[in-house]
XYZ file of C-alpha atoms in Angstrom:
698
model
C 3.423 14.183 40.715
C 5.259 17.075 42.804
C 8.477 18.732 41.999
C 11.205 19.209 44.362
C 14.410 21.036 44.874
C 17.216 20.286 47.596
C 19.160 22.696 49.155
C 22.897 21.545 50.292
C 26.241 23.130 51.342
C 29.389 22.502 51.523
C 30.000 23.395 54.879
C 28.372 24.377 58.320
C 27.335 27.469 58.846
C 27.067 28.182 55.333
C 23.524 29.952 55.686
C 20.761 27.529 53.938
C 18.372 29.259 56.507
C 18.485 32.312 53.980
C 18.531 30.098 50.855
C 15.545 28.502 51.910
C 13.420 31.472 52.874
C 14.105 32.759 49.627
C 13.379 30.030 47.958
C 9.922 29.604 49.895
C 8.810 32.917 49.104
C 9.513 32.450 45.250
C 7.607 29.092 45.407
C 4.666 30.587 47.333
C 3.762 32.991 45.008
C 3.369 30.258 42.089
C 2.500 26.873 44.176
C -0.393 26.215 45.713
C 1.057 23.125 48.385
C 4.216 23.633 49.383
C 6.258 20.870 51.481
C 9.304 20.284 53.295
C 11.375 17.766 53.899
C 14.881 17.463 55.422
C 16.761 13.556 55.386
C 18.544 14.244 58.916
C 17.873 16.165 61.670
C 19.657 16.809 64.993
C 17.842 15.161 67.151
C 14.130 13.996 68.136
C 13.904 15.638 71.205
C 14.486 19.237 70.395
C 12.266 20.504 66.795
C 14.540 21.263 64.224
C 13.870 25.318 63.872
C 14.607 25.253 60.029
C 11.249 22.752 59.923
C 9.353 24.582 62.791
C 10.037 27.941 60.293
C 9.269 27.034 57.190
C 6.094 25.099 58.663
C 4.967 28.236 60.787
C 5.486 31.300 58.280
C 4.042 29.318 55.365
C 1.827 27.670 56.992
C 2.547 24.089 55.388
C -0.236 21.066 56.095
C 2.330 18.527 58.147
C 3.538 18.335 61.152
C 7.601 18.671 62.554
C 7.919 15.549 62.926
C 6.337 14.196 59.462
C 9.557 16.403 57.719
C 12.341 14.523 58.661
C 13.371 10.929 57.660
C 16.326 10.075 60.557
C 18.400 11.958 63.586
C 22.059 12.835 63.267
C 22.412 10.013 65.663
C 20.293 6.804 63.672
C 22.310 7.914 60.730
C 25.296 7.039 62.434
C 24.444 3.908 63.515
C 23.682 2.561 60.338
C 27.223 3.783 59.200
C 28.861 2.028 61.741
C 27.271 -1.224 60.789
C 28.641 -0.363 57.156
C 24.518 0.123 55.984
C 25.151 3.685 54.382
C 22.559 2.424 51.951
C 19.803 2.090 54.398
C 20.181 5.777 55.419
C 19.285 6.496 51.543
C 16.456 4.063 51.403
C 14.552 5.567 54.816
C 15.044 9.361 53.109
C 13.528 7.886 50.216
C 10.743 6.078 51.926
C 9.543 8.989 53.865
C 9.912 11.605 50.850
C 8.068 9.142 49.185
C 5.332 9.321 51.126
C 5.098 13.291 51.208
C 4.618 13.293 47.528
C 1.025 12.936 47.336
C 0.176 15.471 49.196
C 1.983 18.455 47.835
C 2.676 20.293 44.327
C 6.585 21.047 45.588
C 8.607 19.932 48.202
C 11.832 21.631 49.486
C 14.516 19.471 50.433
C 16.874 21.064 52.779
C 20.574 18.976 53.125
C 22.153 18.565 56.206
C 24.019 20.582 59.161
C 27.189 19.413 59.547
C 26.991 19.449 62.790
C 26.946 15.361 63.064
C 29.096 12.914 63.786
C 29.578 11.698 60.119
C 30.890 15.203 58.834
C 33.173 13.622 56.776
C 30.825 11.990 54.635
C 28.168 14.927 54.714
C 28.893 16.662 51.561
C 29.035 13.048 49.352
C 26.273 12.105 51.580
C 23.918 15.013 50.132
C 24.976 14.463 46.466
C 23.676 11.069 46.806
C 20.349 12.018 48.726
C 19.162 14.601 46.245
C 20.128 11.819 43.172
C 18.024 9.040 44.826
C 15.259 11.451 45.548
C 15.236 12.790 41.934
C 15.681 16.408 43.174
C 17.871 18.932 41.429
C 20.206 20.979 43.493
C 20.823 24.978 44.635
C 24.582 24.448 46.145
C 25.058 26.810 49.003
C 28.673 28.153 48.825
C 29.881 29.645 52.247
C 31.625 32.505 51.728
C 32.545 33.784 55.303
C 36.057 35.351 55.386
C 37.055 33.733 52.371
C 38.537 35.053 49.071
C 37.789 35.244 45.828
C 40.568 31.582 45.373
C 38.543 29.590 48.057
C 35.341 30.380 46.958
C 35.887 29.570 43.306
C 37.755 26.121 44.572
C 34.811 25.503 46.677
C 32.503 25.938 44.197
C 34.110 23.323 41.517
C 34.630 21.214 44.169
C 30.936 20.731 44.823
C 30.071 21.085 40.989
C 32.074 17.669 40.728
C 30.937 15.573 43.232
C 27.102 16.710 42.235
C 27.951 15.712 38.697
C 29.904 12.474 39.230
C 26.537 11.358 40.494
C 24.743 13.084 38.356
C 22.518 15.604 40.025
C 21.057 18.743 38.428
C 22.345 21.935 39.538
C 20.061 24.609 39.244
C 22.354 27.146 40.578
C 24.995 28.308 43.214
C 24.755 30.698 45.913
C 27.444 31.868 47.439
C 26.669 33.703 50.869
C 27.810 35.660 53.478
C 30.105 37.477 51.504
C 31.802 40.666 52.892
C 29.407 43.442 51.540
C 32.227 45.569 50.861
C 33.310 42.438 48.394
C 30.240 41.294 47.362
C 30.033 43.563 43.795
C 33.782 42.261 42.685
C 33.115 38.820 43.910
C 29.776 38.500 41.562
C 31.379 39.693 38.476
C 34.735 37.676 38.825
C 32.551 34.636 39.562
C 30.631 34.722 36.414
C 33.701 35.857 34.090
C 35.872 32.804 35.804
C 33.468 30.254 36.000
C 31.997 30.365 32.891
C 29.621 27.880 34.020
C 26.252 25.973 33.159
C 24.512 27.645 36.220
C 24.249 30.909 37.468
C 25.660 32.556 40.697
C 24.638 34.519 43.165
C 26.428 36.347 45.528
C 24.409 37.074 48.886
C 26.298 39.514 51.427
C 26.954 38.812 55.619
C 23.546 40.591 56.776
C 25.046 40.169 60.356
C 21.839 40.247 62.524
C 20.739 36.843 60.701
C 23.789 35.766 62.514
C 23.733 37.249 65.615
C 21.984 35.696 68.542
C 18.611 36.835 70.137
C 17.573 37.226 73.846
C 15.207 33.761 73.519
C 18.065 32.434 71.969
C 20.525 33.546 74.860
C 17.959 31.775 77.245
C 17.663 28.588 75.710
C 21.287 27.885 75.101
C 22.489 28.932 78.771
C 19.657 26.917 80.020
C 18.783 30.065 82.039
C 15.252 30.852 83.629
C 13.523 33.992 82.033
C 12.732 36.332 85.340
C 11.609 39.683 83.350
C 10.391 40.189 80.236
C 8.479 38.420 77.138
C 7.165 38.797 73.474
C 8.579 40.584 71.520
C 11.354 41.485 73.650
C 12.873 38.129 73.257
C 13.696 38.648 70.140
C 16.036 41.230 70.396
C 19.011 40.470 68.935
C 22.732 40.393 70.630
C 25.544 42.008 69.121
C 28.193 41.547 71.865
C 28.142 40.803 75.731
C 29.967 42.216 78.476
C 31.532 41.086 81.645
C 29.762 43.181 84.414
C 32.769 43.085 86.552
C 33.538 47.417 87.396
C 31.841 49.759 89.031
C 28.593 51.443 87.786
C 29.606 54.421 85.877
C 32.393 52.073 84.232
C 29.654 49.779 83.303
C 27.272 52.273 82.454
C 29.619 53.307 79.597
C 28.746 49.838 78.032
C 25.172 49.874 78.164
C 24.001 50.353 74.251
C 21.763 48.876 72.095
C 22.441 45.506 71.511
C 24.701 44.598 74.420
C 23.890 42.222 76.626
C 25.184 42.643 80.349
C 26.766 38.999 81.834
C 26.871 39.631 86.087
C 26.627 37.970 89.242
C 23.320 37.667 90.571
C 24.269 39.848 94.104
C 25.645 42.581 91.991
C 22.198 44.787 92.915
C 24.053 47.635 91.816
C 24.485 46.691 88.462
C 20.988 45.265 88.200
C 19.387 48.580 89.218
C 21.141 50.456 86.782
C 20.047 48.558 83.875
C 16.928 48.732 85.205
C 17.505 52.703 85.444
C 18.833 52.718 81.919
C 15.673 50.439 80.400
C 13.341 53.267 82.046
C 14.802 56.121 80.852
C 12.881 57.523 77.829
C 15.683 58.796 75.728
C 18.210 56.449 76.569
C 18.960 53.623 74.455
C 18.006 50.253 76.210
C 20.607 47.170 76.274
C 19.339 44.015 74.742
C 19.533 42.393 78.255
C 20.877 41.246 81.678
C 22.482 37.877 82.042
C 22.476 37.020 86.572
C 24.817 34.047 87.077
C 24.841 31.557 90.317
C 21.650 31.101 90.106
C 21.108 34.502 92.763
C 18.026 36.148 92.386
C 18.007 39.685 92.692
C 16.719 41.499 95.886
C 12.466 41.279 95.853
C 12.844 45.242 95.243
C 15.150 45.430 92.529
C 13.062 42.091 90.500
C 10.425 45.465 91.113
C 12.455 47.937 89.530
C 13.527 45.008 86.520
C 10.211 44.569 85.803
C 8.873 47.412 85.255
C 11.883 48.742 83.300
C 10.993 45.614 81.152
C 14.639 44.382 80.186
C 14.896 40.995 79.635
C 16.451 39.713 82.267
C 17.893 35.534 82.259
C 18.835 33.788 85.859
C 21.172 31.191 84.981
C 22.820 28.439 87.379
C 26.628 28.437 85.949
C 29.256 31.214 87.408
C 30.211 34.511 85.358
C 33.076 32.831 83.312
C 31.474 29.572 82.449
C 28.486 31.856 81.259
C 30.763 33.711 78.642
C 32.611 30.955 77.767
C 28.927 29.304 76.928
C 28.025 32.208 75.096
C 30.818 31.975 72.609
C 30.150 28.454 71.203
C 26.367 29.620 70.966
C 25.480 30.339 67.377
C 22.474 31.925 66.224
C 19.598 31.007 63.865
C 16.570 32.003 62.123
C 13.452 31.011 64.306
C 9.718 31.349 63.668
C 9.289 34.645 65.563
C 12.502 36.417 64.044
C 10.285 38.733 62.102
C 13.101 41.261 61.417
C 15.558 38.477 60.724
C 12.816 36.868 58.481
C 12.906 40.247 56.489
C 16.314 41.152 56.469
C 16.531 36.881 54.683
C 14.257 37.155 52.551
C 14.995 40.684 51.736
C 18.885 40.319 50.762
C 17.772 37.215 48.835
C 15.024 38.945 46.167
C 17.336 41.550 45.874
C 20.445 39.786 44.730
C 19.306 37.020 43.218
C 17.071 36.912 39.451
C 14.282 34.900 41.184
C 13.110 35.258 37.024
C 16.162 32.701 36.018
C 15.669 30.906 39.362
C 11.953 30.158 38.325
C 12.792 29.098 34.663
C 15.882 26.795 35.895
C 13.130 25.110 38.242
C 10.556 24.919 35.254
C 7.641 26.298 37.535
C 4.568 26.696 35.708
C 2.624 29.069 36.635
C -1.050 28.298 38.795
C -4.405 28.364 38.407
C -5.546 28.582 41.452
C -4.548 32.199 44.200
C -4.179 31.101 47.282
C -4.027 33.715 50.442
C -0.336 32.956 50.813
C 0.385 33.265 47.062
C -1.149 36.751 47.107
C 0.241 37.805 49.743
C 3.836 37.249 48.883
C 3.763 38.164 46.207
C 2.473 41.747 47.520
C 5.606 42.381 49.226
C 7.304 40.938 45.828
C 6.027 43.213 43.687
C 6.629 46.301 46.227
C 10.288 45.442 46.235
C 10.720 45.062 42.878
C 10.194 48.652 42.284
C 10.585 50.510 45.884
C 8.751 53.376 46.998
C 8.401 55.800 49.573
C 6.168 56.077 52.115
C 5.646 58.369 55.036
C 4.285 57.013 58.403
C 3.270 59.791 60.242
C 2.970 57.732 63.650
C 6.258 57.689 64.446
C 6.301 56.653 68.168
C 3.528 53.773 68.032
C 5.657 51.017 68.701
C 3.649 48.662 66.113
C 5.185 50.972 63.617
C 8.564 50.993 64.542
C 8.452 47.687 64.653
C 6.901 47.166 61.378
C 9.053 49.962 60.234
C 11.739 47.775 60.943
C 10.576 44.933 59.366
C 10.099 46.870 56.019
C 13.314 47.921 56.198
C 15.233 44.845 56.761
C 12.991 43.116 54.144
C 14.021 46.503 51.568
C 10.037 46.508 50.237
C 10.164 50.435 50.499
C 11.593 53.454 51.844
C 10.623 55.362 54.919
C 10.297 58.440 56.660
C 8.892 58.416 60.009
C 7.457 61.706 61.636
C 7.959 62.880 65.290
C 10.934 64.416 67.233
C 14.205 61.961 65.856
C 15.692 62.036 69.061
C 12.569 60.404 70.736
C 11.970 58.220 67.895
C 15.105 56.978 67.709
C 15.126 56.363 72.118
C 11.742 54.874 71.179
C 12.729 52.347 68.764
C 16.003 51.396 71.109
C 14.473 50.669 73.937
C 11.861 47.990 72.110
C 14.482 46.667 70.269
C 13.013 47.842 67.065
C 16.624 49.244 64.350
C 14.887 51.901 62.006
C 18.589 53.333 61.331
C 17.806 52.699 57.400
C 14.272 55.399 58.043
C 14.276 59.092 57.650
C 12.899 60.728 60.683
C 11.105 64.577 59.992
C 10.017 66.490 63.056
C 6.697 68.353 61.458
C 7.274 71.106 64.454
C 10.872 71.865 63.787
C 10.982 70.810 59.747
C 12.594 73.347 57.471
C 9.357 72.260 55.408
C 7.118 73.698 57.645
C 6.484 77.031 56.220
C 6.518 76.166 52.669
C 4.122 73.626 53.001
C 2.116 76.060 55.270
C 1.717 78.327 52.288
C 0.997 75.626 49.881
C -1.985 74.637 52.136
C -3.251 78.308 52.673
C -3.213 78.930 49.132
C -5.073 74.946 48.469
C -7.828 76.105 50.732
C -7.862 80.575 49.874
C -11.388 79.738 48.724
C -12.347 78.220 52.147
C -10.881 81.099 54.201
C -7.497 79.572 55.042
C -4.963 81.715 56.749
C -1.273 81.614 56.679
C -1.273 81.207 60.481
C -4.156 78.377 60.701
C -2.114 76.736 58.267
C 1.372 76.892 59.705
C -0.377 75.202 62.771
C -1.998 72.734 60.848
C 1.569 71.512 59.525
C 2.707 70.185 63.039
C -0.140 67.493 62.676
C 1.577 65.271 61.258
C -1.129 63.948 59.415
C -0.910 66.784 57.167
C 2.452 67.562 57.396
C 2.690 63.629 55.830
C -0.493 64.168 53.499
C 1.706 67.298 52.282
C 5.037 65.503 51.774
C 2.966 63.155 49.583
C 1.498 66.009 47.958
C 4.290 67.406 46.845
C 6.436 63.834 45.432
C 8.639 63.961 48.568
C 7.004 60.813 49.357
C 4.588 58.238 47.412
C 2.342 57.410 49.721
C 0.929 57.853 53.265
C -0.536 55.262 56.025
C -1.509 56.051 59.339
C -4.521 54.985 61.426
C -2.768 53.210 64.046
C -3.401 55.951 66.853
C -5.667 58.144 64.645
C -9.182 57.441 63.621
C -10.051 57.126 59.983
C -11.358 60.974 59.433
C -8.391 62.350 60.911
C -6.125 60.089 57.788
C -9.248 60.621 55.096
C -9.453 64.371 55.630
C -5.875 66.009 55.078
C -5.736 63.833 52.088
C -9.452 64.820 50.413
C -8.288 68.754 51.428
C -4.682 68.363 49.886
C -4.616 65.278 47.526
C -7.707 65.229 46.362
C -9.838 62.689 44.674
C -8.841 62.302 40.959
C -10.584 63.783 37.629
C -14.037 62.111 36.780
C -14.138 60.757 40.682
C -16.060 63.001 42.848
C -15.270 60.522 46.262
C -12.803 58.343 48.780
C -13.829 54.629 48.592
C -12.840 51.207 49.732
C -11.658 47.930 48.950
C -11.064 44.359 50.677
C -9.350 42.030 49.000
C -10.678 38.699 49.698
C -8.227 35.674 49.667
C -9.783 33.135 49.503
C -8.806 29.331 49.166
C -8.163 29.446 45.837
C -9.026 32.767 44.280
C -8.669 36.623 45.223
C -11.920 38.706 45.369
C -12.668 42.701 45.201
C -15.491 43.601 47.813
C -16.347 47.389 47.707
C -17.045 49.295 49.345
C -17.101 47.515 52.638
C -16.073 50.893 54.991
C -16.430 54.498 53.689
C -19.647 55.022 51.909
C -22.998 54.307 54.147
C -25.441 54.648 51.330
C -23.752 55.741 47.744
C -26.125 56.883 44.870
C -26.431 55.544 41.781
C -23.800 57.731 40.228
C -21.388 56.870 43.442
C -21.883 53.281 43.307
C -20.749 53.263 39.334
C -17.452 55.509 40.397
C -16.955 53.305 43.070
C -17.282 50.342 40.609
C -14.745 51.718 38.179
C -12.202 52.511 40.933
C -12.235 48.884 42.317
C -11.822 47.674 39.140
C -8.913 49.730 39.003
C -7.389 48.411 41.781
C -8.046 44.667 41.601
C -5.833 45.608 37.988
C -3.136 47.148 40.250
C -3.052 43.876 42.223
C -3.139 41.364 39.264
C -6.740 40.550 39.459
C -9.232 40.348 36.532
C -11.541 42.725 36.766
C -15.367 41.307 36.062
C -17.445 43.381 37.717
C -20.943 42.086 39.229
C -23.292 45.046 40.981
C -24.632 43.164 43.705
C -28.441 43.267 44.892
C -31.451 41.294 46.347
C -32.480 40.572 42.521
C -30.660 39.166 39.103
C -31.536 40.487 36.270
C -34.833 41.834 35.727
C -36.782 39.998 38.044
C -36.886 42.331 40.998
C -38.407 46.049 41.876
C -38.010 48.468 44.036
C -35.708 51.202 45.120
C -32.940 49.532 46.211
C -32.313 46.966 42.486
C -33.791 50.291 40.378
C -30.457 52.263 42.243
C -28.243 49.278 41.488
C -29.215 49.455 37.710
C -29.008 52.641 37.242
C -25.579 52.345 38.291
C -24.615 49.220 36.150
C -25.872 51.163 33.053
C -23.559 53.991 34.194
C -20.570 51.865 34.639
C -21.461 50.051 31.096
C -21.496 53.869 29.331
C -18.473 55.103 31.140
C -16.119 51.836 31.173
C -17.529 49.963 28.140
C -14.263 47.934 28.727
C -14.874 46.201 31.811
C -16.908 42.437 31.543
C -20.333 43.727 33.840
C -22.914 42.201 35.833
C -25.810 43.618 37.682
C -28.211 43.665 39.200
C -27.299 40.205 40.279
C -26.769 38.387 43.372
C -24.146 36.883 45.238
C -24.767 33.663 44.629
C -24.658 33.530 40.903
C -21.836 36.543 40.623
C -18.959 33.488 42.394
C -21.333 30.181 41.177
C -20.292 29.534 38.019
C -23.373 26.686 38.083
C -26.085 29.362 39.730
C -25.076 32.385 36.868
C -25.453 29.849 34.054
C -29.093 29.307 35.279
C -29.945 33.211 36.710
C -28.365 35.227 33.595
C -27.392 32.648 31.313
C -24.468 33.625 28.643
C -23.022 36.331 30.609
C -19.211 35.798 31.212
C -19.577 37.540 34.518
C -22.488 35.604 35.797
C -20.258 32.935 38.104
C -16.798 34.037 37.568
C -17.022 37.948 39.372
C -13.792 38.923 40.940
C -15.085 42.614 41.605
C -17.855 42.503 44.055
C -19.737 45.884 43.966
C -22.533 46.024 47.344
C -25.278 48.097 46.891
C -24.493 49.995 50.387
C -21.820 49.769 53.770
C -24.166 47.732 56.027
C -24.635 44.790 52.692
C -20.675 45.228 52.177
C -19.290 45.572 55.686
C -22.193 42.481 57.014
C -20.811 40.610 53.704
C -16.920 40.862 54.110
C -17.093 40.112 57.576
C -19.450 36.645 57.023
C -17.248 35.682 54.543
C -14.039 36.629 56.142
C -15.208 34.265 59.148
C -17.474 31.630 57.642
C -14.940 31.116 54.939
C -11.826 31.688 56.792
C -10.754 34.441 53.979
C -8.014 36.783 54.615
C -9.290 40.075 54.372
C -7.169 42.721 52.963
C -7.488 46.434 53.540
C -9.107 48.736 53.484
C -7.554 49.754 50.825
C -8.280 53.823 50.185
C -9.107 54.670 46.298
C -10.026 57.400 44.356
C -6.918 59.589 45.599
C -4.874 61.005 43.025
C -1.722 59.332 45.320
C -2.676 56.472 47.629
C -3.090 56.979 51.237
C -4.426 54.441 53.386
C -6.055 53.883 57.153
C -5.236 51.424 59.292
C -7.601 49.811 61.892
C -6.719 51.286 65.556
C -6.076 47.462 66.751
C -3.805 46.861 63.738
C -0.828 44.102 64.255
C 2.458 45.143 62.773
C 1.090 42.362 59.893
C -1.743 44.408 58.955
C 1.042 47.348 58.663
C 3.058 45.606 56.712
C 0.781 44.203 54.287
C -0.923 47.901 54.382
C 2.324 49.225 53.731
C 3.438 46.746 51.035
C -0.322 48.070 49.238
C 0.551 51.562 49.441
C 3.392 50.748 46.948
C 1.811 49.000 44.974
C -0.781 51.916 44.501
C 2.308 54.834 44.339
C 3.940 52.581 41.447
C 0.578 52.172 39.736
C 0.090 56.105 39.898
C 3.850 56.343 38.731
C 3.208 54.403 35.946
C 0.083 56.683 34.703
C 2.231 59.572 35.174
C 5.018 58.314 32.845
C 2.748 57.277 30.077
């Protein structure tokens, strides 16, 4: 029997999407199969934005059309015919058909944009009661004072009680940031309610239009731009009715210029501004009257990559239409999604909410559950991560997402003006990041002297040390070494050697460990395994294999995986002989002596390590056989081949490589990494830093 939760608001634009994302993120850490359901959506022809968003982000196994019961038009027909009960019946029928497929279903109420707005509040209460779903009530606090919010809470609570709905929590959303703390305290004291009341702040980017939404809302044709550039937020729009010098003063980040299509002078000015390296770029350009620019002007716009939209209406009508459009959170809006989840996680007691929903701990761990838990654990105890490659587009976009998600604090390395200019041109908001230039930083001299001392036995001179501290990898590593940052992530534009070498020279390995190794966290459909070493050491000795096993077990613990260590070979137990299996046998003995706390099996074949039936047959009585979570491969050839085979054949998510064995965390990216890869790696580094901090405090 699946559980469910109904998210409903009392007014339009209360921000149910923010609450839905926050709740889904919470559920994704604890529930394997999550479904979504909307009793009523706007229309069949246009996919519901919230349905698309949640299916895309959480990989929900359902088609969009399965996620709703009726459209507003269909519901209105039943209401006009005096058959409102049929609306409830159809919703219950469609909902009941979904229940066998999911462990938990999130139901998202109506949007108060249909023809039955006056009855929607009661309709949502009736739907929640008939679906048997407890309720989270969302109150729109935008522009409202405390008394008005209190009245809305009381009215909604009374109505839900009349329909015997169970109220899990009330969330007041879109409150002015400067009022949030005061309202939070006052509402809890004034209400004295049985359900908890949480207050979320108004986050402007969440309701801002994106360039893509502008194009869709205006029915325009995108003649320049695509991909990430269309996700830029529009803070304001300006009518291009003046001369070029006057309009130039308005072209700032977040500005959308709207002008007649025959104003080639303004189009050229926009292209020029978007092409200047250190000049902040506007969000986009809208050309009205259906007038295509001159081919040469269009070529300039294309070279500038400034999103440009062609619309048929005149400028006045276009501005009037823009005024009516409202921004939503769509599947491609990574910054908005991060901002919504960060705001929810920061201001809602998710442990209390979990207990109110009565969530039980899942036995299986899916890839989605594991990945969402990474960012949440990082967010609960934010660490400071340095990213040396401050001029890389992917790094800047990842920094934007990490900052809006309130996952970590960030320092970017590079010339501040150049980094900010690059971020503005690609539409990345890095205003919350610290930016340092190694070449001009006052820390350079201090770091050079410290580096010379660390490398004095190698003949290091102060002159060479000063030169080396201009290198972002060395400077970033020194920030970590001196405690000014908790960890570093690099490699988007540098080799693995360029990332690891400074760490080995400055941070060094933990006591008792002689080498840096790597782990991949392999997220299988029902569990997470740690594979080592699949990226760093080509042919480790028995002693090194033992170190790798111990390091990987510690890494597993840091990520909530109970370590059961399997030392892999082509032979199980005493059945085989030869130099390769003898090496693994020796390594197993060394691990047993140095870490008697670790459940251990070895030498053992892969199938005996992970399959309970095979493990019981080949190594009876061993608690690790068939249940291993840490798999240590005899060499890089075997490890790298195995992780890629499992990744592709078992449709597993491979997170890594995670470097281990260093005193403080430094992690390496692939030069082909994506923005999600960077976000995951930074979250992993933050968790490693938390473990280091805990060890120091202990």
